[in-house]
XYZ file of C-alpha atoms in Angstrom:
503
model
C 33.916 -41.834 -101.768
C 36.397 -40.715 -103.929
C 37.691 -36.885 -103.910
C 35.497 -36.046 -107.158
C 37.308 -32.528 -107.331
C 40.653 -33.971 -107.164
C 42.985 -32.514 -109.978
C 45.114 -34.008 -112.332
C 48.876 -33.961 -111.897
C 48.898 -33.858 -116.388
C 47.258 -30.679 -116.234
C 49.548 -28.200 -117.429
C 51.450 -30.348 -119.782
C 49.796 -28.627 -122.948
C 50.480 -24.569 -123.322
C 46.835 -24.141 -123.781
C 46.412 -25.199 -119.861
C 48.040 -21.598 -119.296
C 49.275 -22.848 -115.942
C 51.455 -19.665 -115.550
C 48.325 -17.577 -115.931
C 46.156 -19.684 -113.503
C 48.215 -22.039 -111.485
C 45.497 -24.411 -109.781
C 44.933 -25.990 -106.301
C 42.479 -28.719 -105.378
C 39.656 -27.258 -103.352
C 39.731 -30.023 -100.406
C 43.563 -29.332 -99.761
C 42.920 -25.882 -99.691
C 40.012 -26.145 -97.257
C 42.218 -28.484 -94.972
C 45.121 -26.153 -94.831
C 42.903 -22.913 -94.333
C 40.908 -24.445 -91.466
C 44.449 -25.580 -89.909
C 46.086 -22.231 -90.161
C 42.890 -20.550 -88.845
C 43.547 -22.719 -85.770
C 39.493 -22.510 -84.987
C 37.139 -25.563 -84.881
C 36.177 -26.893 -88.247
C 32.622 -25.999 -87.822
C 33.245 -22.607 -86.649
C 35.597 -22.137 -89.858
C 32.899 -23.337 -91.964
C 30.352 -20.894 -90.666
C 32.715 -18.198 -91.171
C 33.471 -19.449 -94.575
C 29.614 -19.628 -95.526
C 28.818 -16.354 -93.759
C 27.167 -13.728 -96.106
C 26.889 -16.175 -99.344
C 23.198 -15.367 -100.950
C 20.976 -18.420 -100.817
C 21.329 -18.639 -104.466
C 24.950 -19.662 -104.260
C 25.082 -21.596 -100.677
C 22.781 -23.986 -102.152
C 25.173 -25.407 -104.901
C 28.249 -24.548 -102.489
C 26.739 -26.958 -99.914
C 26.672 -29.494 -102.523
C 30.296 -28.706 -103.835
C 31.691 -29.253 -100.227
C 33.583 -32.877 -99.856
C 32.531 -35.472 -97.501
C 33.860 -34.258 -93.876
C 33.371 -31.011 -94.794
C 29.200 -31.054 -94.907
C 27.804 -28.752 -92.334
C 25.420 -30.357 -89.726
C 21.712 -29.194 -91.132
C 21.500 -27.502 -87.356
C 24.513 -25.321 -88.789
C 22.414 -24.127 -91.173
C 19.794 -21.645 -92.017
C 16.578 -22.751 -91.157
C 14.788 -22.955 -94.830
C 18.296 -25.036 -95.794
C 18.117 -27.552 -93.014
C 16.480 -30.220 -95.053
C 18.508 -29.734 -97.991
C 21.434 -30.326 -95.478
C 20.300 -33.181 -94.448
C 19.908 -35.068 -97.584
C 23.597 -33.732 -98.582
C 25.315 -34.226 -95.424
C 26.664 -37.708 -96.677
C 25.843 -38.193 -99.927
C 25.762 -36.506 -103.536
C 23.446 -34.907 -105.576
C 21.443 -36.847 -107.955
C 19.302 -36.345 -111.224
C 16.275 -37.661 -109.079
C 17.201 -35.373 -106.081
C 17.575 -32.451 -108.603
C 14.247 -33.039 -110.023
C 12.144 -33.704 -106.532
C 14.115 -30.254 -104.980
C 13.009 -28.383 -108.243
C 9.546 -29.415 -108.151
C 8.912 -29.228 -104.093
C 10.360 -26.002 -104.123
C 8.047 -24.305 -106.625
C 4.843 -26.040 -104.559
C 6.484 -24.909 -101.127
C 8.223 -21.324 -101.802
C 6.302 -19.362 -104.385
C 7.069 -15.934 -105.217
C 4.166 -14.699 -103.194
C 6.268 -15.835 -100.110
C 7.008 -12.870 -97.953
C 10.798 -14.293 -97.731
C 10.944 -14.206 -101.432
C 9.262 -10.633 -102.444
C 10.241 -9.762 -105.765
C 8.608 -7.120 -108.238
C 10.184 -8.895 -111.084
C 8.683 -12.075 -112.639
C 10.408 -14.015 -115.579
C 8.110 -12.524 -117.901
C 9.082 -8.659 -117.309
C 12.560 -9.628 -116.955
C 12.635 -10.963 -120.700
C 10.518 -8.189 -121.950
C 12.742 -5.300 -120.150
C 13.707 -2.405 -121.989
C 16.467 -2.015 -120.171
C 19.999 -3.443 -119.372
C 21.992 -3.042 -115.521
C 25.848 -3.239 -116.128
C 26.527 -5.477 -112.895
C 29.970 -3.990 -112.813
C 29.008 -0.460 -112.303
C 25.238 -0.624 -110.971
C 24.327 1.411 -114.068
C 21.066 1.083 -115.990
C 20.789 1.890 -119.629
C 18.110 1.890 -121.977
C 17.894 -0.617 -125.134
C 19.543 0.591 -128.108
C 17.209 1.055 -131.096
C 20.175 1.397 -133.970
C 23.435 -0.529 -134.507
C 24.856 2.841 -134.072
C 23.205 3.452 -130.593
C 24.296 0.295 -129.690
C 27.945 0.920 -130.180
C 28.052 4.046 -128.855
C 25.843 2.585 -125.452
C 28.708 -0.114 -125.141
C 31.683 2.454 -125.433
C 29.973 4.383 -122.907
C 30.664 1.649 -120.236
C 34.064 0.580 -121.222
C 35.557 1.292 -118.078
C 36.923 -1.681 -116.363
C 36.120 -2.174 -112.852
C 38.731 -1.704 -110.308
C 40.812 -5.157 -109.749
C 39.780 -6.706 -106.441
C 42.196 -6.717 -104.575
C 43.947 -3.659 -106.376
C 47.537 -4.923 -105.974
C 48.695 -8.469 -104.630
C 47.450 -10.615 -102.329
C 49.484 -9.495 -99.513
C 48.321 -5.784 -99.722
C 47.220 -4.020 -96.965
C 43.477 -3.916 -97.797
C 43.084 -7.517 -99.022
C 42.171 -8.178 -95.234
C 39.026 -5.929 -95.727
C 37.943 -7.352 -99.039
C 36.331 -10.736 -97.973
C 39.100 -12.726 -97.431
C 37.791 -15.597 -95.626
C 40.571 -16.434 -93.453
C 44.384 -17.809 -94.833
C 43.748 -16.083 -97.937
C 40.688 -18.156 -99.261
C 38.441 -16.045 -100.860
C 35.201 -16.342 -103.091
C 36.631 -14.488 -106.146
C 39.235 -15.207 -108.984
C 41.604 -13.199 -107.956
C 44.347 -11.947 -110.539
C 42.121 -13.263 -113.364
C 40.692 -10.838 -116.193
C 37.483 -11.052 -118.288
C 37.776 -12.793 -121.876
C 36.571 -9.716 -123.469
C 37.198 -5.964 -122.709
C 34.482 -3.905 -120.765
C 33.018 -2.297 -123.641
C 32.619 -6.073 -125.573
C 30.867 -7.236 -122.344
C 28.322 -4.288 -122.419
C 27.858 -4.678 -126.216
C 26.901 -8.477 -125.492
C 24.675 -7.539 -122.669
C 22.805 -4.935 -124.643
C 22.436 -6.974 -127.697
C 21.353 -10.229 -125.667
C 18.396 -7.922 -124.030
C 17.578 -6.812 -127.560
C 17.275 -10.226 -128.921
C 14.745 -10.699 -125.904
C 12.894 -7.681 -126.562
C 12.372 -8.881 -130.124
C 11.267 -12.503 -129.041
C 8.806 -10.903 -126.783
C 6.910 -9.194 -129.882
C 5.550 -12.261 -130.595
C 3.502 -12.403 -127.256
C -0.089 -11.490 -127.589
C -0.398 -7.759 -128.596
C -2.009 -6.652 -125.531
C 0.610 -8.270 -123.627
C 3.614 -5.679 -124.464
C 4.204 -2.880 -126.862
C 6.369 -3.870 -130.222
C 10.164 -3.014 -129.666
C 11.975 -2.265 -133.055
C 15.802 -2.051 -133.549
C 16.801 -1.112 -136.869
C 13.307 -0.721 -137.821
C 13.005 -4.016 -137.373
C 10.367 -6.045 -134.801
C 11.670 -9.774 -135.120
C 14.814 -11.620 -134.314
C 14.672 -13.213 -137.992
C 14.263 -9.496 -139.846
C 17.156 -8.527 -137.182
C 19.508 -11.392 -138.503
C 18.469 -10.887 -142.029
C 19.465 -7.000 -141.674
C 22.975 -8.247 -140.009
C 23.670 -10.704 -142.751
C 22.948 -8.159 -145.187
C 25.550 -5.635 -143.511
C 28.131 -8.091 -143.711
C 27.768 -9.908 -140.217
C 28.651 -13.880 -140.000
C 26.545 -15.904 -137.587
C 26.647 -19.496 -136.047
C 25.298 -21.287 -132.936
C 26.522 -24.247 -131.107
C 25.151 -26.547 -128.374
C 27.824 -25.587 -125.630
C 28.557 -27.754 -122.712
C 31.122 -26.861 -119.833
C 31.574 -28.024 -116.065
C 29.472 -25.847 -113.845
C 30.549 -23.597 -110.970
C 27.233 -21.764 -110.641
C 28.823 -18.331 -110.801
C 31.235 -19.428 -107.734
C 34.688 -19.028 -107.919
C 37.611 -19.420 -105.509
C 41.431 -18.094 -105.018
C 43.883 -18.370 -102.512
C 46.869 -16.312 -101.731
C 50.063 -17.655 -102.240
C 53.162 -16.715 -99.838
C 54.556 -14.530 -102.385
C 51.630 -12.398 -102.846
C 50.138 -14.118 -105.836
C 47.249 -16.038 -106.161
C 46.435 -19.637 -107.208
C 42.832 -20.483 -108.441
C 40.502 -23.163 -107.068
C 38.509 -25.269 -109.638
C 34.918 -25.589 -108.381
C 32.475 -28.163 -109.529
C 29.255 -29.626 -108.416
C 29.887 -33.565 -108.058
C 26.507 -36.117 -108.614
C 25.570 -39.233 -108.910
C 24.634 -40.167 -112.713
C 22.461 -43.146 -111.967
C 24.335 -45.056 -114.362
C 26.391 -48.282 -113.820
C 29.878 -49.196 -115.428
C 31.785 -52.068 -114.566
C 29.268 -52.588 -111.509
C 30.119 -49.038 -109.850
C 27.992 -46.185 -110.271
C 29.356 -43.561 -112.546
C 29.887 -40.179 -110.537
C 30.749 -36.910 -112.713
C 30.289 -33.061 -112.727
C 27.141 -31.292 -113.648
C 27.654 -29.403 -116.719
C 26.477 -25.976 -117.829
C 24.698 -25.730 -120.874
C 23.760 -23.576 -123.434
C 22.784 -22.475 -126.758
C 25.990 -20.506 -127.987
C 25.455 -17.507 -130.317
C 28.433 -16.235 -131.898
C 27.900 -12.953 -134.078
C 30.835 -11.492 -135.952
C 30.630 -7.816 -137.146
C 32.524 -6.775 -140.125
C 35.821 -5.344 -139.359
C 35.823 -6.031 -135.714
C 38.321 -8.228 -133.646
C 35.841 -9.358 -130.920
C 32.994 -11.540 -131.599
C 29.417 -10.495 -129.945
C 28.865 -13.599 -127.557
C 25.576 -14.481 -126.523
C 23.677 -17.873 -124.814
C 20.410 -19.073 -124.802
C 19.226 -21.245 -121.609
C 16.919 -21.223 -118.707
C 19.035 -19.285 -115.935
C 19.618 -18.670 -112.331
C 19.211 -14.871 -113.446
C 15.306 -15.438 -113.247
C 14.333 -15.984 -116.664
C 14.485 -17.999 -120.118
C 16.342 -16.438 -122.835
C 19.264 -14.587 -123.863
C 22.125 -13.456 -121.938
C 25.419 -12.315 -122.524
C 28.579 -14.467 -122.453
C 30.803 -12.541 -120.121
C 33.092 -14.944 -118.425
C 36.193 -14.473 -116.555
C 39.350 -16.334 -118.274
C 39.427 -19.535 -116.620
C 41.635 -22.034 -118.997
C 40.295 -24.591 -116.701
C 36.636 -24.230 -117.148
C 35.715 -21.940 -120.364
C 38.206 -21.575 -122.963
C 36.518 -21.929 -126.133
C 39.537 -23.481 -127.900
C 41.331 -25.704 -125.442
C 38.518 -28.581 -125.109
C 37.391 -27.488 -121.683
C 34.511 -26.239 -123.406
C 32.582 -29.060 -125.591
C 30.603 -28.342 -128.594
C 28.936 -32.004 -128.760
C 26.847 -31.481 -132.005
C 26.871 -29.482 -135.296
C 27.261 -25.820 -135.784
C 23.753 -24.170 -136.677
C 24.267 -21.694 -139.701
C 21.659 -20.102 -142.343
C 18.524 -21.258 -142.441
C 18.983 -23.676 -139.598
C 20.210 -21.117 -137.326
C 17.021 -18.928 -138.013
C 15.107 -22.055 -137.106
C 16.898 -22.080 -133.742
C 16.314 -18.395 -133.244
C 12.433 -18.858 -133.867
C 12.643 -21.823 -131.522
C 14.333 -19.756 -128.893
C 11.664 -16.946 -129.189
C 8.937 -19.528 -129.147
C 10.070 -21.550 -125.925
C 10.917 -17.976 -124.057
C 7.385 -16.986 -124.687
C 6.070 -20.146 -123.319
C 8.315 -20.687 -120.315
C 8.257 -17.134 -119.096
C 4.705 -16.718 -119.483
C 4.303 -20.313 -117.638
C 6.931 -19.040 -114.619
C 5.146 -15.514 -114.345
C 1.516 -17.178 -114.419
C 2.456 -19.711 -111.893
C 4.593 -17.336 -109.581
C 7.470 -19.612 -109.739
C 10.420 -19.038 -107.838
C 13.586 -17.782 -109.865
C 11.836 -17.614 -113.224
C 11.007 -21.414 -113.216
C 14.770 -22.487 -112.891
C 14.416 -26.041 -111.971
C 10.889 -26.933 -112.444
C 10.571 -25.773 -115.879
C 14.217 -27.104 -116.473
C 17.754 -26.516 -115.464
C 20.172 -24.789 -118.200
C 20.645 -28.488 -119.434
C 17.170 -29.065 -119.861
C 16.129 -26.053 -121.680
C 19.408 -26.503 -123.946
C 18.359 -30.221 -124.590
C 14.689 -29.379 -125.240
C 15.991 -26.862 -128.239
C 18.432 -29.416 -129.478
C 15.677 -31.968 -129.483
C 13.479 -29.678 -131.370
C 16.327 -28.808 -134.028
C 17.901 -32.377 -134.737
C 15.497 -34.861 -133.029
C 17.817 -36.125 -130.646
C 19.716 -34.815 -127.557
C 23.422 -34.804 -126.670
C 23.189 -33.889 -123.184
C 22.930 -35.559 -119.694
C 21.291 -35.377 -117.067
C 17.714 -34.074 -118.250
C 15.497 -33.554 -115.414
C 12.417 -31.771 -116.865
C 9.279 -33.560 -115.277
C 6.148 -34.909 -116.791
C 3.840 -32.763 -115.007
C 5.974 -29.352 -115.985
C 6.019 -30.750 -119.930
C 2.076 -30.855 -119.681
C 1.876 -27.304 -118.193
C 3.965 -26.245 -121.071
C 2.228 -27.934 -123.620
C -0.956 -26.147 -121.931
C 0.725 -22.774 -122.019
C 1.648 -23.086 -125.796
C -2.190 -23.779 -126.532
C -3.334 -21.013 -124.552
C -0.760 -18.566 -126.037
C -1.581 -19.642 -129.414
C -5.059 -19.527 -129.014
C -4.979 -15.594 -127.487
C -2.559 -14.366 -130.280
C 0.954 -15.558 -130.019
C 2.534 -14.774 -133.293
C 3.890 -17.044 -135.519
C 4.818 -15.314 -138.194
C 7.886 -14.028 -137.811
C 9.730 -16.477 -140.117
C 8.925 -19.304 -142.836
C 9.748 -21.544 -139.998
C 7.110 -20.421 -137.265
C 4.339 -22.855 -137.974
C 7.465 -25.649 -138.049
C 8.973 -24.235 -134.574
C 5.656 -24.994 -132.903
C 5.109 -28.278 -134.102
C 8.811 -29.018 -133.474
C 8.390 -27.807 -130.135
C 5.439 -29.976 -129.295
C 7.258 -33.086 -130.382
C 10.269 -32.173 -128.454
C 8.385 -32.003 -124.952
C 6.982 -35.465 -125.795
C 10.242 -37.143 -126.759
C 13.292 -35.192 -124.820
C 14.716 -37.878 -122.492
C 14.422 -38.110 -118.523
C 17.410 -39.318 -116.579
C 15.478 -40.174 -113.544
C 15.283 -44.061 -113.763
C 17.259 -45.244 -116.431
C 18.361 -49.298 -117.369
C 19.153 -51.447 -120.334
C 19.095 -49.563 -123.688
C 18.298 -46.422 -122.065
C 21.099 -46.417 -119.806
C 23.369 -47.214 -122.533
C 22.055 -44.195 -124.640
C 22.203 -41.927 -121.528
C 25.725 -42.884 -120.881
C 26.986 -42.059 -124.404
C 25.010 -38.669 -123.563
C 26.809 -38.234 -120.465
C 30.326 -38.926 -122.077
C 29.260 -36.384 -125.178
C 28.341 -33.574 -122.956
C 31.741 -33.784 -121.032
C 34.575 -31.511 -121.832
C 37.380 -33.254 -124.029
C 40.137 -31.362 -121.988
C 40.024 -31.317 -118.063
C 42.104 -30.711 -114.986
C 39.641 -32.790 -113.041
C 40.803 -36.499 -112.728
C 36.907 -37.775 -112.804
C 36.328 -35.876 -116.119
C 39.504 -37.194 -117.363
C 38.698 -40.811 -116.381
C 35.410 -40.487 -118.204
C 36.588 -38.731 -121.534
C 39.430 -40.887 -122.168
C 42.057 -38.548 -121.281
C 43.529 -41.052 -118.691
C 42.561 -43.949 -117.483
C 44.268 -43.628 -113.794
C 46.502 -40.734 -113.139
C 47.764 -39.220 -109.768
C 45.739 -36.249 -108.315
C 47.219 -32.983 -106.309
C 45.122 -34.058 -103.354
C 48.202 -33.680 -100.711
C 47.916 -30.998 -97.901
C 49.124 -27.781 -99.334
C-alpha cells in the first residue's frame, strides 16, 4: 500500500503555500524518527503516543496511522479492539464507515453507563448559551446586534501561546510533548481570525440554531428572539436591510477530525505535520482501486457586516460536537488545509445568495429539527453522528435538496436511517412543526423529502453509478494540496517525488 500521507516535493512552489509560516513534515517520517530517538520499542512508543487521547480523537487517529504503525488490537482499550482488528492492516472504506455508524448506535446508546451525558442533540441545538473553549467561560446568547458585539469583545483575550516560547523552552516538557518533540498540537500557528471575531462567530452560530429551534412544536421550546425577530429568515432580512451582505457555498477540505500535530526542530522552531484519514473509495481506475483522503464538508455561510474588516464565518453540518446545526468556523491558519483562497478549500458548486440563500437557511432549520429530534428520541451517540450521516452526508443532503444533485463523495447515509428521518419529519409536521417561517417553507419540506429518496449512496458502485461517483470524488477534492495522492487525482501532477525519507 502506498504512503497516502506522503507530501509532494512541489509544495511550496507557490507563495500561497506559505511554507515559511508552516514548514511541513510527513507523518510517517516523523513517527519513524521520533521512535528511534526515544530509544524504546515501537509498541511502547505508540502506547505513549496515544495515551490520554479522548476516544473521539483516538478512533480517527487509528485510521490515520500508516501501515506498520497500527497497534495490535490487544494494545487498545477494550471497547476499541474490534475496530482495531478491522483497521490493523487495511483502510477505512465507505462500506465500513456505514456499518460502524449503524452498529455503534445499536450497541452503544446514550443510556450506556460509559456514555452518560445530560446533553442531547436537541438540547445542544436549542441551547441559549455558548461555552468559549479557549477560556471555559459560559455566556448567555445576546438578543441584539449591539449586545452581540459587546459580548464578543468581552472575550477578546487571546489564549496563552502553547508553548509560550520556542519548542526548546524549559516548559515544553510539561506541555504534552510525546517524545522527540512530537506533540498533538499545531505549535506556532495562530487562528485565521482574532479572538473577538471567533467569539462573534460562536455566538451568532448559536443564535441561528436557537432561532431555527423556534420551528419546533410550541411545547418543545420557548421562542427565542434576536433583534425582535424569531426566525432565521427574518434575521437575514433584517441584516440585509442594515447593509450586510451574505452568501453560502458548499465547502470541502481534507479532514483531520480536530487533530493537529507538530514536531520541534533543532533550532527551536516548529514544523507542522499534515494529518488526514486515508480510505478506499470502492472505485476502480485503470484496474486499481482509487485511494484518497476523507473530506470535511459543510455549508459555509459568510456574513459581511458593513464597515467591518472581518466577516462572520459559520458552517452548517452534522458534527462530532453532537448536533446537526450551525457552528463557528474558527480554524487555525493551516495553509495546507483550510486556506479559502489558495485552493486547499474546494467550493464544488455555485454560491447561494438572495432568495436561494433564504431557501438554504430554511432547509437548514428543517433538517436540524428533524435530525436533532431523531437523535434525541433514539438516544443516539454523538447526536446521531454517523448513523444520521457524517458531515459529508448532511451537506450533500442539503445540496441535493437545493440543486437536485450532489457534488460530494463518499455518501454513506443508510436506508434505515433515511426512513427514520422521513418518519420523524411526518411526526413533527403532525404535532405542530412550523412551516411558516418563509415563503419557501412548504417547498423546503418537499425538497427535503425528495432529497432523502434521491441522494446517492456510495456503498456498492458499478457502471454509470461508479462513473458519476468518481466525478463527485474529484469535485470534492481540493484543487491544491501538499498530499501526493490528492495531487494525482486532482490533476496537479501525474507523478511527483515525495518527502518520504526519514528526517
